[in-house]
Amino acid sequence: MCWSATADVVAGAGLLALGGVGVARVRGRRDLPLAALPLLLGAHQIVEALVWDAGGGGGAATVVWTVIALPLLAVWVPAGVWCAAPPSARRGASFALAVGLATAVPLAYGIAAGSVTAEIRGHRVGYLVDLPYPPVLVAGYLVATVGALLLSGDRRLRALGAVVAVGAAGCFALWRLEFVSTWCAFAAVCSVLLLGWTRAPRPARSRRGEVR
């Protein structure tokens, strides 16, 4: 996620602050899950600082980090989009959420049934999890997270989805090259975009859910 324990702590503190502001200024309860996403990402960074300090391994911090990164985010993001989506976009958000739930089950099972370990590799941390059919799970994960944003029916969230898709590809390339992990900086950029979304005008909903 980040290139050192110190960077993780600094990034985590910044994300927690952004998330707190976003939750405080959110316009409605349906937007709370997405507005609170930076809080989860900030906690994720703090947990990885503990992984750095432990020198990797298979301790509690490693397991918690993996649970947040894999099954939890696969459900949290599409569920948050579903809550915030206007009725006209609810079908697409429902599809992404269904894919997220279907993807989260084998991810959670793989973590619970197998061993999870972390390895410090220079300026990055590698997490080793024994999962069945990795390409299928990666595809499902991307549909659930990036796809949910692109199908949200909200212009700002669609833009965030495009940023996530491009940024994730760049971060993954740097990570695979074992150069440096840049996910924390990427999470900060996405959190700033989400902060702007919390105050963006959106169509009002009637009690029956119609847009007015």
C-alpha positions as a printed NumPy array, in Angstrom:
array([[  0.   ,   0.   ,   0.   ],
       [  2.752,   2.46 ,   0.946],
       [  6.525,   2.462,   0.666],
       [  7.257,   2.464,   4.434],
       [  5.595,   2.27 ,   7.837],
       [  6.002,   6.031,   8.285],
       [  4.357,   6.738,   4.936],
       [  1.5  ,   4.431,   5.871],
       [  0.919,   6.26 ,   9.154],
       [  1.035,   9.7  ,   7.531],
       [ -1.253,   8.63 ,   4.687],
       [ -3.583,   6.861,   7.097],
       [ -3.914,   9.946,   9.287],
       [ -4.632,  12.111,   6.242],
       [ -7.268,   9.689,   4.95 ],
       [ -8.954,   9.517,   8.355],
       [ -9.115,  13.31 ,   8.413],
       [-10.602,  13.441,   4.898],
       [-13.11 ,  10.76 ,   5.8  ],
       [-14.15 ,  12.586,   8.948],
       [-14.772,  15.785,   7.011],
       [-16.682,  13.895,   4.318],
       [-18.959,  12.17 ,   6.828],
       [-19.58 ,  15.445,   8.661],
       [-20.607,  17.309,   5.518],
       [-22.58 ,  14.55 ,   3.767],
       [-25.985,  15.628,   2.475],
       [-28.014,  12.511,   3.3  ],
       [-27.847,   9.179,   5.093],
       [-27.813,   7.233,   1.824],
       [-24.466,   8.824,   0.967],
       [-22.81 ,   7.862,   4.267],
       [-21.281,   4.5  ,   3.204],
       [-19.377,   6.066,   0.291],
       [-18.498,   9.189,   2.283],
       [-17.025,   6.939,   4.987],
       [-14.856,   4.976,   2.537],
       [-11.749,   7.141,   3.246],
       [-12.126,   6.199,   6.939],
       [-11.827,   2.537,   5.982],
       [ -8.884,   3.255,   3.676],
       [ -7.179,   5.261,   6.422],
       [ -7.569,   2.428,   8.915],
       [ -6.213,   0.103,   6.224],
       [ -3.042,   2.19 ,   5.981],
       [ -2.563,   2.184,   9.762],
       [ -2.933,  -1.603,   9.825],
       [ -0.237,  -1.946,   7.19 ],
       [  2.119,   0.155,   9.297],
       [  1.802,  -2.625,  11.868],
       [  2.641,  -5.168,   9.162],
       [  5.811,  -3.19 ,   8.346],
       [  6.773,  -3.035,  12.025],
       [  6.281,  -6.787,  12.389],
       [  8.53 ,  -7.451,   9.395],
       [  5.693,  -9.11 ,   7.502],
       [  4.687, -12.599,   8.537],
       [  1.263, -14.022,   9.155],
       [  0.175, -12.137,  12.247],
       [ -3.141, -10.506,  13.056],
       [ -2.284,  -7.263,  11.231],
       [ -1.608,  -9.193,   8.016],
       [ -4.939, -11.01 ,   8.251],
       [ -6.868,  -7.812,   9.032],
       [ -5.2  ,  -6.003,   6.123],
       [ -6.148,  -8.82 ,   3.744],
       [ -9.755,  -8.98 ,   4.949],
       [-10.19 ,  -5.245,   4.34 ],
       [ -8.413,  -5.293,   0.97 ],
       [-10.24 ,  -8.293,  -0.485],
       [-13.736,  -9.327,   0.689],
       [-14.667,  -6.165,   2.585],
       [-13.883,  -3.64 ,  -0.168],
       [-15.446,  -5.941,  -2.774],
       [-18.757,  -5.451,  -0.943],
       [-18.349,  -2.   ,   0.623],
       [-17.791,  -0.073,  -2.617],
       [-20.742,  -1.464,  -4.626],
       [-22.99 ,  -1.351,  -1.546],
       [-22.09 ,   2.301,  -1.041],
       [-22.784,   3.051,  -4.699],
       [-26.109,   1.201,  -4.495],
       [-27.161,   3.289,  -1.495],
       [-26.22 ,   6.571,  -3.185],
       [-27.421,   5.732,  -6.712],
       [-30.559,   7.363,  -8.13 ],
       [-33.418,   4.957,  -8.985],
       [-32.52 ,   5.112, -12.678],
       [-29.072,   3.643, -11.956],
       [-30.109,   1.158,  -9.26 ],
       [-30.14 ,  -1.826, -11.627],
       [-26.494,  -1.389, -12.617],
       [-25.495,  -0.823,  -8.996],
       [-27.416,  -3.963,  -7.985],
       [-25.514,  -5.984, -10.589],
       [-22.157,  -4.714,  -9.292],
       [-23.196,  -5.472,  -5.704],
       [-24.257,  -9.008,  -6.637],
       [-20.876,  -9.575,  -8.316],
       [-19.14 ,  -8.145,  -5.243],
       [-20.984, -10.503,  -2.902],
       [-20.268, -13.486,  -5.155],
       [-16.592, -12.51 ,  -5.276],
       [-16.298, -11.828,  -1.553],
       [-17.428, -15.338,  -0.562],
       [-14.459, -17.255,  -2.071],
       [-12.102, -14.452,  -1.031],
       [-13.243, -14.716,   2.577],
       [-13.129, -18.516,   2.437],
       [ -9.593, -18.471,   1.047],
       [ -8.449, -16.214,   3.88 ],
       [-10.204, -18.281,   6.554],
       [ -9.224, -21.718,   5.253],
       [ -5.664, -21.014,   4.119],
       [ -2.607, -19.174,   5.331],
       [ -2.062, -15.454,   4.767],
       [  1.471, -14.085,   4.915],
       [  3.198, -10.802,   4.108],
       [  6.723, -10.302,   2.776],
       [  8.698,  -7.061,   2.91 ],
       [ 10.215,  -6.583,  -0.541],
       [ 12.226,  -3.39 ,  -0.561],
       [  9.763,  -0.503,  -0.727],
       [  6.65 ,  -2.629,  -0.968],
       [  4.844,  -5.398,   0.874],
       [  3.753,  -8.57 ,  -0.896],
       [  0.733, -10.432,   0.469],
       [  0.437, -14.143,  -0.238],
       [ -3.044, -15.679,  -0.161],
       [ -4.023, -19.061,  -1.586],
       [ -7.134, -18.331,  -3.654],
       [ -8.933, -20.452,  -6.26 ],
       [ -9.192, -19.178,  -9.837],
       [ -7.353, -15.848,  -9.27 ],
       [ -8.136, -14.379, -12.74 ],
       [-11.871, -14.914, -12.19 ],
       [-11.734, -13.337,  -8.726],
       [ -9.729, -10.361,  -9.994],
       [-12.281,  -9.819, -12.772],
       [-15.143, -10.01 , -10.284],
       [-13.367,  -7.634,  -7.92 ],
       [-12.874,  -5.053, -10.665],
       [-16.491,  -5.314, -11.809],
       [-17.676,  -4.868,  -8.222],
       [-15.489,  -1.859,  -7.417],
       [-14.591,   0.011, -10.6  ],
       [-17.724,  -1.191, -12.382],
       [-19.984,   0.012,  -9.574],
       [-18.594,   3.529,  -9.865],
       [-18.929,   3.566, -13.651],
       [-22.547,   2.358, -13.379],
       [-23.444,   4.749, -10.567],
       [-25.448,   7.192, -12.66 ],
       [-23.529,  10.055, -11.039],
       [-21.148,  12.137, -13.147],
       [-18.614,  12.624, -10.349],
       [-18.624,   8.976,  -9.354],
       [-18.167,   7.919, -12.979],
       [-15.15 ,  10.225, -13.159],
       [-13.853,   8.662,  -9.947],
       [-14.322,   5.228, -11.518],
       [-12.224,   6.266, -14.518],
       [ -9.505,   7.614, -12.203],
       [ -9.579,   4.389, -10.2  ],
       [ -9.219,   2.266, -13.337],
       [ -6.267,   4.234, -14.72 ],
       [ -4.598,   4.78 , -11.356],
       [ -4.934,   1.143, -10.304],
       [ -3.262,   0.007, -13.522],
       [ -0.347,   2.398, -12.925],
       [  0.062,   1.458,  -9.28 ],
       [ -0.084,  -2.243, -10.124],
       [  2.608,  -1.831, -12.79 ],
       [  4.94 ,  -0.1  , -10.332],
       [  4.213,  -2.759,  -7.716],
       [  4.911,  -5.641, -10.128],
       [  8.191,  -4.012, -11.117],
       [  9.06 ,  -4.055,  -7.388],
       [  9.908,  -0.353,  -7.618],
       [  7.687,   1.185,  -4.969],
       [  4.126,   0.815,  -3.716],
       [  2.039,   3.909,  -4.464],
       [ -1.42 ,   2.768,  -3.403],
       [ -1.5  ,   5.166,  -0.434],
       [ -1.022,   8.219,  -2.647],
       [ -3.647,   6.864,  -5.026],
       [ -6.086,   6.332,  -2.133],
       [ -5.531,   9.939,  -1.079],
       [ -6.406,  11.23 ,  -4.563],
       [ -9.583,   9.139,  -4.642],
       [-10.531,  10.32 ,  -1.157],
       [-10.193,  13.971,  -2.191],
       [-12.51 ,  13.278,  -5.151],
       [-14.998,  11.609,  -2.811],
       [-14.83 ,  14.616,  -0.504],
       [-15.893,  16.83 ,  -3.4  ],
       [-18.698,  14.401,  -4.22 ],
       [-20.188,  14.667,  -0.718],
       [-21.22 ,  18.285,  -1.353],
       [-22.039,  18.038,  -5.051],
       [-25.721,  18.757,  -5.869],
       [-27.767,  15.661,  -6.65 ],
       [-31.422,  15.182,  -7.602],
       [-33.778,  15.099,  -4.63 ],
       [-35.676,  11.875,  -3.924],
       [-39.291,  11.648,  -2.956],
       [-40.418,   9.262,  -0.249],
       [-41.113,   6.597,  -2.877],
       [-37.65 ,   6.963,  -4.339],
       [-38.457,   8.93 ,  -7.486],
       [-36.031,  11.637,  -8.551],
       [-37.5  ,  15.149,  -8.401]])
